[in-house]
mmCIF file of C-alpha atoms and ligand atoms in Angstrom:
data_model
loop_
_atom_site.group_PDB
_atom_site.id
_atom_site.type_symbol
_atom_site.label_atom_id
_atom_site.label_comp_id
_atom_site.label_asym_id
_atom_site.label_seq_id
_atom_site.Cartn_x
_atom_site.Cartn_y
_atom_site.Cartn_z
ATOM 1 C CA MET A 1242 58.883 140.674 188.238
ATOM 2 C CA THR A 1243 57.793 142.322 191.494
ATOM 3 C CA SER A 1244 58.526 140.572 194.753
ATOM 4 C CA GLY A 1245 54.778 139.998 195.194
ATOM 5 C CA SER A 1246 54.615 137.681 192.190
ATOM 6 C CA THR A 1247 57.779 135.727 192.980
ATOM 7 C CA PRO A 1248 56.847 132.093 193.597
ATOM 8 C CA PRO A 1249 57.412 130.966 197.193
ATOM 9 C CA VAL A 1250 60.894 129.549 197.702
ATOM 10 C CA ALA A 1251 61.112 125.950 198.895
ATOM 11 C CA THR A 1252 62.814 126.341 202.233
ATOM 12 C CA LYS A 1253 63.180 122.760 203.369
ATOM 13 C CA GLY A 1254 63.336 120.571 200.282
ATOM 14 C CA ARG A 1255 61.247 118.857 197.666
ATOM 15 C CA ILE A 1256 58.247 116.665 198.394
ATOM 16 C CA LEU A 1257 56.773 114.005 196.168
ATOM 17 C CA SER A 1258 53.598 112.259 197.130
ATOM 18 C CA GLY A 1259 51.283 109.934 195.265
ATOM 19 C CA ILE A 1260 47.635 109.022 195.496
ATOM 20 C CA GLN A 1261 45.858 106.286 193.566
ATOM 21 C CA PRO A 1262 42.904 107.226 191.361
ATOM 22 C CA THR A 1263 40.728 104.361 192.439
ATOM 23 C CA GLY A 1264 37.480 106.178 193.234
ATOM 24 C CA ASN A 1265 35.610 107.135 196.398
ATOM 25 C CA LEU A 1266 37.915 109.734 197.950
ATOM 26 C CA HIS A 1267 36.819 109.747 201.578
ATOM 27 C CA LEU A 1268 37.270 111.475 204.914
ATOM 28 C CA GLY A 1269 40.229 109.192 205.718
ATOM 29 C CA ASN A 1270 42.034 110.333 202.573
ATOM 30 C CA TYR A 1271 41.227 113.937 203.456
ATOM 31 C CA LEU A 1272 42.231 113.892 207.142
ATOM 32 C CA GLY A 1273 45.007 111.308 206.731
ATOM 33 C CA ALA A 1274 46.672 112.583 203.569
ATOM 34 C CA ILE A 1275 45.303 115.488 201.543
ATOM 35 C CA ARG A 1276 44.957 117.898 204.455
ATOM 36 C CA ASN A 1277 48.592 117.285 205.408
ATOM 37 C CA TRP A 1278 49.709 117.938 201.880
ATOM 38 C CA VAL A 1279 47.838 121.246 201.912
ATOM 39 C CA ALA A 1280 49.803 122.221 205.034
ATOM 40 C CA LEU A 1281 53.149 121.085 203.592
ATOM 41 C CA GLN A 1282 52.908 123.173 200.449
ATOM 42 C CA ASN A 1283 53.944 126.308 202.355
ATOM 43 C CA ASP A 1284 57.278 124.851 203.426
ATOM 44 C CA PHE A 1285 58.262 122.583 200.539
ATOM 45 C CA GLU A 1286 58.345 122.543 196.802
ATOM 46 C CA CYS A 1287 55.634 119.951 196.216
ATOM 47 C CA LEU A 1288 54.879 117.482 193.462
ATOM 48 C CA PHE A 1289 51.554 115.668 193.790
ATOM 49 C CA CYS A 1290 51.188 112.696 191.513
ATOM 50 C CA ILE A 1291 47.973 110.866 190.669
ATOM 51 C CA VAL A 1292 49.394 107.392 190.209
ATOM 52 C CA ASP A 1293 47.398 105.758 187.425
ATOM 53 C CA LEU A 1294 50.267 103.380 186.555
ATOM 54 C CA HIS A 1295 50.089 102.046 190.106
ATOM 55 C CA ALA A 1296 46.295 101.779 189.922
ATOM 56 C CA ILE A 1297 46.328 99.258 187.052
ATOM 57 C CA THR A 1298 48.438 96.790 189.034
ATOM 58 C CA VAL A 1299 44.968 95.528 189.937
ATOM 59 C CA TRP A 1300 42.086 95.560 187.433
ATOM 60 C CA GLN A 1301 40.496 98.964 186.777
ATOM 61 C CA GLU A 1302 37.459 99.547 184.591
ATOM 62 C CA PRO A 1303 38.853 101.989 181.979
ATOM 63 C CA ALA A 1304 36.017 104.560 182.113
ATOM 64 C CA ALA A 1305 36.029 104.461 185.914
ATOM 65 C CA LEU A 1306 39.792 105.036 185.958
ATOM 66 C CA THR A 1307 39.461 108.104 183.731
ATOM 67 C CA HIS A 1308 36.674 109.471 185.944
ATOM 68 C CA ALA A 1309 38.541 108.765 189.175
ATOM 69 C CA THR A 1310 41.695 110.448 187.853
ATOM 70 C CA ARG A 1311 39.807 113.717 187.303
ATOM 71 C CA GLU A 1312 37.910 113.288 190.569
ATOM 72 C CA VAL A 1313 41.096 112.945 192.614
ATOM 73 C CA ALA A 1314 42.504 116.044 190.907
ATOM 74 C CA ALA A 1315 39.279 117.942 191.644
ATOM 75 C CA GLY A 1316 39.281 116.743 195.264
ATOM 76 C CA MET A 1317 42.836 117.875 195.824
ATOM 77 C CA ILE A 1318 42.294 121.298 194.288
ATOM 78 C CA ALA A 1319 39.018 121.722 196.182
ATOM 79 C CA ALA A 1320 40.753 120.764 199.442
ATOM 80 C CA GLY A 1321 43.296 123.531 198.952
ATOM 81 C CA ILE A 1322 46.204 122.129 196.952
ATOM 82 C CA ASP A 1323 47.476 125.031 194.886
ATOM 83 C CA PRO A 1324 48.140 123.610 191.417
ATOM 84 C CA VAL A 1325 49.896 126.781 190.302
ATOM 85 C CA ALA A 1326 52.486 126.941 193.079
ATOM 86 C CA ASN A 1327 52.986 123.159 193.019
ATOM 87 C CA ALA A 1328 52.833 120.473 190.345
ATOM 88 C CA LEU A 1329 49.656 118.406 190.310
ATOM 89 C CA PHE A 1330 49.867 115.829 187.565
ATOM 90 C CA VAL A 1331 49.069 112.357 186.301
ATOM 91 C CA GLN A 1332 51.815 109.725 186.475
ATOM 92 C CA SER A 1333 51.286 108.384 182.934
ATOM 93 C CA HIS A 1334 51.786 111.931 181.574
ATOM 94 C CA VAL A 1335 55.408 111.819 182.689
ATOM 95 C CA PRO A 1336 57.049 108.872 180.870
ATOM 96 C CA ALA A 1337 60.221 109.105 182.959
ATOM 97 C CA HIS A 1338 58.444 107.359 185.874
ATOM 98 C CA ALA A 1339 58.030 104.147 183.873
ATOM 99 C CA GLN A 1340 61.444 104.506 182.259
ATOM 100 C CA LEU A 1341 63.263 104.898 185.555
ATOM 101 C CA ALA A 1342 61.167 102.097 187.052
ATOM 102 C CA TRP A 1343 62.645 99.729 184.450
ATOM 103 C CA VAL A 1344 66.160 100.644 185.512
ATOM 104 C CA PHE A 1345 65.101 100.085 189.127
ATOM 105 C CA ASN A 1346 63.660 96.672 188.210
ATOM 106 C CA CYS A 1347 67.267 95.836 187.424
ATOM 107 C CA VAL A 1348 68.658 97.399 190.613
ATOM 108 C CA ALA A 1349 66.227 96.022 193.204
ATOM 109 C CA ARG A 1350 66.805 92.408 194.265
ATOM 110 C CA LEU A 1351 64.094 89.737 194.264
ATOM 111 C CA GLY A 1352 64.826 89.166 197.933
ATOM 112 C CA TRP A 1353 63.915 92.776 198.711
ATOM 113 C CA LEU A 1354 60.603 92.547 196.882
ATOM 114 C CA ASN A 1355 59.792 89.217 198.506
ATOM 115 C CA ARG A 1356 59.728 90.969 201.883
ATOM 116 C CA MET A 1357 57.047 93.506 200.891
ATOM 117 C CA THR A 1358 54.022 92.935 203.096
ATOM 118 C CA GLN A 1359 51.618 94.937 200.908
ATOM 119 C CA PHE A 1360 52.222 92.571 197.991
ATOM 120 C CA LYS A 1361 51.417 89.618 200.213
ATOM 121 C CA ASP A 1362 48.221 91.335 201.440
ATOM 122 C CA LYS A 1363 47.042 92.452 198.013
ATOM 123 C CA ALA A 1364 47.989 89.270 196.151
ATOM 124 C CA GLY A 1365 46.118 87.169 198.686
ATOM 125 C CA LYS A 1366 46.265 83.383 198.731
ATOM 126 C CA ASP A 1367 46.523 82.842 194.990
ATOM 127 C CA ARG A 1368 49.803 84.651 194.425
ATOM 128 C CA GLU A 1369 50.306 83.068 190.996
ATOM 129 C CA LYS A 1370 47.338 85.069 189.709
ATOM 130 C CA ALA A 1371 48.642 88.485 190.841
ATOM 131 C CA SER A 1372 49.954 90.759 188.085
ATOM 132 C CA ALA A 1373 53.701 91.110 187.630
ATOM 133 C CA GLY A 1374 53.057 94.856 188.000
ATOM 134 C CA LEU A 1375 51.776 94.375 191.543
ATOM 135 C CA TYR A 1376 55.033 92.624 192.414
ATOM 136 C CA VAL A 1377 57.311 95.395 191.069
ATOM 137 C CA TYR A 1378 54.982 98.169 192.305
ATOM 138 C CA PRO A 1379 57.519 99.323 194.942
ATOM 139 C CA ASN A 1380 60.172 99.836 192.230
ATOM 140 C CA LEU A 1381 57.781 102.156 190.388
ATOM 141 C CA MET A 1382 57.076 104.006 193.634
ATOM 142 C CA ALA A 1383 60.839 104.441 194.125
ATOM 143 C CA ALA A 1384 61.027 105.850 190.598
ATOM 144 C CA ASP A 1385 58.152 108.295 191.364
ATOM 145 C CA ILE A 1386 60.187 109.700 194.223
ATOM 146 C CA LEU A 1387 63.716 109.536 192.844
ATOM 147 C CA VAL A 1388 62.988 110.807 189.339
ATOM 148 C CA TYR A 1389 62.538 114.194 191.071
ATOM 149 C CA LYS A 1390 65.365 113.611 193.547
ATOM 150 C CA ALA A 1391 62.696 114.303 196.155
ATOM 151 C CA THR A 1392 64.109 114.804 199.641
ATOM 152 C CA HIS A 1393 60.892 114.215 201.603
ATOM 153 C CA VAL A 1394 57.934 111.890 201.220
ATOM 154 C CA PRO A 1395 54.781 112.147 203.361
ATOM 155 C CA VAL A 1396 53.775 108.582 204.084
ATOM 156 C CA GLY A 1397 51.250 106.704 206.136
ATOM 157 C CA GLU A 1398 52.209 103.682 208.192
ATOM 158 C CA ASP A 1399 51.314 101.297 205.353
ATOM 159 C CA GLN A 1400 53.797 102.862 202.921
ATOM 160 C CA LYS A 1401 56.842 103.036 205.218
ATOM 161 C CA GLN A 1402 58.254 99.752 203.976
ATOM 162 C CA HIS A 1403 58.033 100.947 200.376
ATOM 163 C CA LEU A 1404 59.881 104.144 201.237
ATOM 164 C CA GLU A 1405 62.615 102.087 202.906
ATOM 165 C CA LEU A 1406 62.935 100.141 199.657
ATOM 166 C CA ALA A 1407 63.243 103.402 197.707
ATOM 167 C CA ARG A 1408 66.103 104.373 200.003
ATOM 168 C CA ASP A 1409 67.774 101.001 199.439
ATOM 169 C CA ILE A 1410 67.413 101.351 195.674
ATOM 170 C CA ALA A 1411 68.866 104.884 195.749
ATOM 171 C CA GLN A 1412 71.817 103.673 197.762
ATOM 172 C CA LYS A 1413 72.482 100.574 195.651
ATOM 173 C CA PHE A 1414 72.290 102.579 192.431
ATOM 174 C CA ASN A 1415 74.736 105.160 193.782
ATOM 175 C CA SER A 1416 77.173 102.540 195.053
ATOM 176 C CA ASP A 1417 76.928 100.175 192.036
ATOM 177 C CA TYR A 1418 77.799 103.021 189.683
ATOM 178 C CA GLY A 1419 80.052 104.957 192.063
ATOM 179 C CA VAL A 1420 77.947 108.116 191.803
ATOM 180 C CA GLU A 1421 75.908 110.402 194.024
ATOM 181 C CA VAL A 1422 72.898 110.729 191.724
ATOM 182 C CA PHE A 1423 70.135 110.063 194.241
ATOM 183 C CA PRO A 1424 69.511 111.544 197.694
ATOM 184 C CA GLN A 1425 68.102 109.435 200.523
ATOM 185 C CA PRO A 1426 64.446 110.496 200.699
ATOM 186 C CA GLU A 1427 63.186 111.079 204.245
ATOM 187 C CA PRO A 1428 59.727 110.155 205.490
ATOM 188 C CA VAL A 1429 57.492 112.972 206.724
ATOM 189 C CA ILE A 1430 55.405 111.325 209.398
ATOM 190 C CA ARG A 1431 51.929 112.634 209.987
ATOM 191 C CA GLY A 1432 50.527 113.871 213.220
ATOM 192 C CA PRO A 1433 48.955 111.334 215.600
ATOM 193 C CA GLY A 1434 45.373 110.107 215.499
ATOM 194 C CA MET A 1435 45.016 110.348 211.768
ATOM 195 C CA ARG A 1436 43.776 106.846 211.172
ATOM 196 C CA VAL A 1437 40.108 107.209 210.344
ATOM 197 C CA MET A 1438 38.139 104.037 210.913
ATOM 198 C CA SER A 1439 34.993 102.676 209.264
ATOM 199 C CA LEU A 1440 31.715 104.150 210.540
ATOM 200 C CA ARG A 1441 30.291 100.621 210.664
ATOM 201 C CA ASP A 1442 33.180 98.827 212.348
ATOM 202 C CA GLY A 1443 35.658 100.719 214.514
ATOM 203 C CA SER A 1444 38.323 98.046 214.045
ATOM 204 C CA LYS A 1445 38.532 98.485 210.251
ATOM 205 C CA LYS A 1446 40.127 101.363 208.348
ATOM 206 C CA MET A 1447 37.772 103.653 206.437
ATOM 207 C CA SER A 1448 38.470 102.497 202.906
ATOM 208 C CA LYS A 1449 37.644 103.180 199.272
ATOM 209 C CA SER A 1450 37.066 99.500 198.708
ATOM 210 C CA ASP A 1451 34.613 98.793 201.558
ATOM 211 C CA PRO A 1452 31.451 97.462 199.861
ATOM 212 C CA SER A 1453 29.233 99.442 202.269
ATOM 213 C CA ASP A 1454 28.992 103.124 201.364
ATOM 214 C CA PHE A 1455 27.736 103.713 204.923
ATOM 215 C CA SER A 1456 31.213 102.799 206.190
ATOM 216 C CA ARG A 1457 32.721 106.027 204.864
ATOM 217 C CA ILE A 1458 32.051 109.715 204.323
ATOM 218 C CA ASN A 1459 32.973 110.434 200.729
ATOM 219 C CA MET A 1460 34.369 113.800 199.721
ATOM 220 C CA THR A 1461 31.522 113.883 197.189
ATOM 221 C CA ASP A 1462 28.795 113.366 199.834
ATOM 222 C CA ASP A 1463 26.391 116.267 200.303
ATOM 223 C CA ALA A 1464 25.027 117.451 203.670
ATOM 224 C CA ASP A 1465 22.115 114.985 203.654
ATOM 225 C CA ALA A 1466 24.355 112.026 202.873
ATOM 226 C CA ILE A 1467 26.808 113.030 205.618
ATOM 227 C CA ALA A 1468 23.968 113.445 208.144
ATOM 228 C CA GLY A 1469 22.511 110.042 207.223
ATOM 229 C CA LYS A 1470 25.834 108.261 207.558
ATOM 230 C CA VAL A 1471 26.741 109.849 210.885
ATOM 231 C CA ARG A 1472 23.254 109.064 212.225
ATOM 232 C CA LYS A 1473 23.620 105.408 211.225
ATOM 233 C CA ALA A 1474 27.229 105.126 212.463
ATOM 234 C CA THR A 1475 27.717 102.221 214.867
ATOM 235 C CA THR A 1476 27.906 103.223 218.548
ATOM 236 C CA ASP A 1477 27.485 101.594 221.934
ATOM 237 C CA PRO A 1478 24.775 102.171 224.585
ATOM 238 C CA HIS A 1479 26.916 104.234 226.993
ATOM 239 C CA PRO A 1480 27.325 108.008 227.247
ATOM 240 C CA LEU A 1481 30.696 109.441 226.200
ATOM 241 C CA PRO A 1482 33.487 108.945 228.765
ATOM 242 C CA ASP A 1483 35.237 111.708 230.684
ATOM 243 C CA SER A 1484 38.773 110.507 229.929
ATOM 244 C CA VAL A 1485 40.728 109.070 226.997
ATOM 245 C CA ALA A 1486 41.328 105.948 229.090
ATOM 246 C CA GLY A 1487 37.531 105.489 229.179
ATOM 247 C CA LEU A 1488 37.619 104.870 225.406
ATOM 248 C CA GLU A 1489 39.380 101.553 225.951
ATOM 249 C CA GLY A 1490 37.351 98.842 224.211
ATOM 250 C CA ARG A 1491 35.046 101.449 222.622
ATOM 251 C CA ALA A 1492 36.519 101.636 219.112
ATOM 252 C CA GLU A 1493 33.465 103.273 217.518
ATOM 253 C CA ALA A 1494 33.212 106.013 220.147
ATOM 254 C CA ALA A 1495 36.963 106.612 219.870
ATOM 255 C CA ASN A 1496 36.711 106.879 216.098
ATOM 256 C CA LEU A 1497 33.892 109.443 216.132
ATOM 257 C CA LEU A 1498 35.683 111.521 218.772
ATOM 258 C CA ASN A 1499 38.931 111.320 216.801
ATOM 259 C CA ILE A 1500 37.191 112.482 213.643
ATOM 260 C CA TYR A 1501 35.586 115.347 215.546
ATOM 261 C CA ALA A 1502 38.962 116.308 217.041
ATOM 262 C CA ALA A 1503 40.641 116.290 213.619
ATOM 263 C CA LEU A 1504 37.853 118.326 212.018
ATOM 264 C CA THR A 1505 37.968 120.946 214.774
ATOM 265 C CA ASP A 1506 41.792 120.976 215.079
ATOM 266 C CA GLN A 1507 41.685 119.877 218.698
ATOM 267 C CA THR A 1508 43.412 117.075 220.545
ATOM 268 C CA LEU A 1509 41.459 113.975 221.526
ATOM 269 C CA GLU A 1510 41.931 114.956 225.183
ATOM 270 C CA GLN A 1511 40.310 118.351 224.598
ATOM 271 C CA VAL A 1512 37.345 116.803 222.800
ATOM 272 C CA VAL A 1513 36.830 114.095 225.415
ATOM 273 C CA THR A 1514 36.774 116.742 228.139
ATOM 274 C CA GLU A 1515 34.355 118.888 226.145
ATOM 275 C CA GLN A 1516 31.958 116.016 225.346
ATOM 276 C CA ALA A 1517 32.174 114.113 228.661
ATOM 277 C CA GLY A 1518 28.847 112.502 229.633
ATOM 278 C CA GLN A 1519 27.083 113.393 226.349
ATOM 279 C CA GLN A 1520 24.700 110.952 224.685
ATOM 280 C CA PHE A 1521 25.645 109.840 221.185
ATOM 281 C CA SER A 1522 22.555 111.495 219.711
ATOM 282 C CA GLY A 1523 23.658 114.964 220.785
ATOM 283 C CA PHE A 1524 27.288 114.374 219.885
ATOM 284 C CA LYS A 1525 26.379 112.988 216.458
ATOM 285 C CA ALA A 1526 24.393 116.136 215.659
ATOM 286 C CA LYS A 1527 27.452 118.229 216.506
ATOM 287 C CA LEU A 1528 29.724 115.963 214.481
ATOM 288 C CA THR A 1529 27.379 116.210 211.498
ATOM 289 C CA ASP A 1530 27.335 120.034 211.638
ATOM 290 C CA THR A 1531 31.125 120.119 211.852
ATOM 291 C CA ALA A 1532 31.656 117.605 209.037
ATOM 292 C CA VAL A 1533 29.228 119.498 206.814
ATOM 293 C CA ALA A 1534 30.927 122.817 207.634
ATOM 294 C CA VAL A 1535 34.362 121.453 206.704
ATOM 295 C CA LEU A 1536 33.440 119.199 203.792
ATOM 296 C CA GLY A 1537 30.542 121.240 202.347
ATOM 297 C CA PRO A 1538 32.678 123.901 200.643
ATOM 298 C CA ILE A 1539 35.137 121.244 199.412
ATOM 299 C CA ASN A 1540 32.271 119.181 198.072
ATOM 300 C CA ALA A 1541 30.741 122.184 196.276
ATOM 301 C CA GLU A 1542 34.057 123.146 194.692
ATOM 302 C CA MET A 1543 34.685 119.545 193.640
ATOM 303 C CA LYS A 1544 31.294 119.436 191.904
ATOM 304 C CA ARG A 1545 31.988 122.721 190.155
ATOM 305 C CA LEU A 1546 35.344 121.444 188.909
ATOM 306 C CA MET A 1547 33.917 118.101 187.790
ATOM 307 C CA ASN A 1548 31.425 120.012 185.634
ATOM 308 C CA ASP A 1549 34.347 121.426 183.691
ATOM 309 C CA PRO A 1550 36.605 118.471 182.862
ATOM 310 C CA ALA A 1551 38.489 120.498 180.235
ATOM 311 C CA GLU A 1552 39.630 122.886 182.966
ATOM 312 C CA ILE A 1553 40.882 120.001 185.118
ATOM 313 C CA ASP A 1554 42.719 118.553 182.121
ATOM 314 C CA LYS A 1555 44.360 121.919 181.526
ATOM 315 C CA VAL A 1556 45.572 122.113 185.114
ATOM 316 C CA LEU A 1557 46.941 118.561 184.880
ATOM 317 C CA ALA A 1558 48.687 119.315 181.580
ATOM 318 C CA ARG A 1559 50.405 122.285 183.202
ATOM 319 C CA GLY A 1560 51.439 120.087 186.114
ATOM 320 C CA ALA A 1561 52.825 117.436 183.763
ATOM 321 C CA ALA A 1562 54.874 120.033 181.891
ATOM 322 C CA LYS A 1563 56.429 121.164 185.175
ATOM 323 C CA ALA A 1564 57.075 117.601 186.300
ATOM 324 C CA ASN A 1565 58.564 116.578 182.948
ATOM 325 C CA ALA A 1566 60.939 119.527 183.077
ATOM 326 C CA ILE A 1567 62.408 118.164 186.330
ATOM 327 C CA ALA A 1568 62.227 114.457 185.514
ATOM 328 C CA GLU A 1569 63.706 114.388 182.000
ATOM 329 C CA PRO A 1570 67.179 115.660 182.951
ATOM 330 C CA VAL A 1571 67.305 113.236 185.903
ATOM 331 C CA LEU A 1572 66.423 110.320 183.619
ATOM 332 C CA ALA A 1573 69.080 111.501 181.146
ATOM 333 C CA GLU A 1574 71.619 111.560 183.974
ATOM 334 C CA VAL A 1575 70.643 108.002 184.945
ATOM 335 C CA TYR A 1576 70.850 106.762 181.339
ATOM 336 C CA ARG A 1577 74.332 108.324 180.993
ATOM 337 C CA THR A 1578 75.427 106.806 184.274
ATOM 338 C CA VAL A 1579 74.231 103.343 183.253
ATOM 339 C CA GLY A 1580 76.082 103.633 179.951
ATOM 340 C CA PHE A 1581 73.170 103.797 177.512
ATOM 341 C CA LEU A 1582 74.379 105.201 174.184
ATOM 342 C CA SER A 1583 73.130 108.785 173.898
ATOM 343 C CA ARG A 1584 70.638 109.553 171.154
HETATM 344 P P1 LIG B 3000 44.429 104.977 199.541
HETATM 345 O O1 LIG B 3000 43.018 105.426 199.688
HETATM 346 O O2 LIG B 3000 44.679 103.698 200.260
HETATM 347 O O3 LIG B 3000 44.926 105.004 198.116
HETATM 348 O O4 LIG B 3000 45.331 106.032 200.305
HETATM 349 C C1 LIG B 3000 45.572 107.345 199.884
HETATM 350 C C2 LIG B 3000 46.137 108.124 201.046
HETATM 351 O O5 LIG B 3000 45.141 108.313 202.068
HETATM 352 C C3 LIG B 3000 47.314 107.422 201.733
HETATM 353 O O6 LIG B 3000 48.271 108.401 202.107
HETATM 354 C C4 LIG B 3000 46.692 106.772 202.947
HETATM 355 O O7 LIG B 3000 47.596 106.606 204.014
HETATM 356 C C5 LIG B 3000 45.574 107.753 203.318
HETATM 357 N N1 LIG B 3000 44.431 107.033 203.930
HETATM 358 C C6 LIG B 3000 43.645 106.125 203.302
HETATM 359 N N2 LIG B 3000 42.681 105.664 204.131
HETATM 360 C C7 LIG B 3000 42.885 106.287 205.337
HETATM 361 C C8 LIG B 3000 42.215 106.231 206.609
HETATM 362 N N3 LIG B 3000 41.152 105.473 206.810
HETATM 363 N N4 LIG B 3000 42.708 107.008 207.606
HETATM 364 C C9 LIG B 3000 43.774 107.802 207.401
HETATM 365 N N5 LIG B 3000 44.434 107.905 206.240
HETATM 366 C C10 LIG B 3000 44.008 107.162 205.203
HETATM 367 N N1 LIG B 3001 51.768 103.496 197.100
HETATM 368 C C1 LIG B 3001 51.068 104.659 197.562
HETATM 369 C C2 LIG B 3001 49.694 104.261 198.143
HETATM 370 O O1 LIG B 3001 49.184 103.209 197.814
HETATM 371 C C3 LIG B 3001 50.836 105.641 196.449
HETATM 372 C C4 LIG B 3001 52.124 106.122 195.887
HETATM 373 C C5 LIG B 3001 52.637 105.825 194.666
HETATM 374 C C6 LIG B 3001 53.069 106.973 196.528
HETATM 375 N N2 LIG B 3001 53.818 106.461 194.481
HETATM 376 C C7 LIG B 3001 54.119 107.172 195.579
HETATM 377 C C8 LIG B 3001 53.108 107.597 197.778
HETATM 378 C C9 LIG B 3001 55.238 107.937 195.899
HETATM 379 C C10 LIG B 3001 54.236 108.375 198.079
HETATM 380 C C11 LIG B 3001 55.278 108.542 197.147
HETATM 381 O O2 LIG B 3001 49.118 105.021 198.906
#
């Protein structure tokens, strides 16, 4: 093998990250997650997992789940995730996730799970009707990470508590069995300003589940759709301010400027200075051009990939083979440690 074809060496450690295949990949997913993963793949050995087991903790229409699983894979590849250098795979294709999660169900304490705020949010008022899977979801997430002995996990604010739980599980497993099987996975915190808000309501996160499609820019939106959504985005009657402090109480203006800053790789301060005194109409035209320039090629590549589902499936099968090769020996080590009779 020549040095040119040697795969890049992971210099800092191993990353595992997960994304749910629940449809409508949007600009928030791109700027808040996927784009960071693209940047991290140069420095880390990366495993990117499309977490279908997590998705069914709430009801998913089967055909929609299948479609969304391929769409997320296509979106990630189109956005620049290199599925050859890294492992891009589907969670249910690697049985060790569910197998290790069972062991973790027996390590994690009810008291720990009872503190999880996401369960409380997602279960809502009628907690009795939530699935048991939703309750033990954080144990499965810990298994996703620890089955690869991942050292680093890129997380958003909302997932920090789950990562803490994964660290607690790793530690309790090690101390209960007197071993050093699992490392303590570290969070990789994203750069500032990466919370993309709804285009309709600047106080709400841009979200897959918002009933209004005008609230988000989807990664599958073409230029016309993007232009229409930016044009209709909620604003206020004032021109753009000349300082970041002037954005106080102007959530929609702040959101559009933040998006523009992220898309052009500038700070909010730089963008505010550049756009000071502009009317929204002029600024929106600029934002549209920029969003189309960034998302257009991704969108086109996503469409091309989605037209060839067999190719996506092949890429995912390769990713699963790589992931299984790492996960199976770790699961075997855990089973031995626990005292399961070897087969
Ligand atoms: P979700 O769409 O909630 O499954 O999230 C997938 C990934 O995208 C997670 O890492 C989230 O933190 C990130 N993400 C989702 N929505 C946003 C948003 N509006 N702004 C920034 N990041 C987001
Ligand atoms: N729970 C994460 C979310 O909802 C997705 C996820 C599952 C994940 N397993 C993971 C993220 C492991 C990081 C690491 O966004």
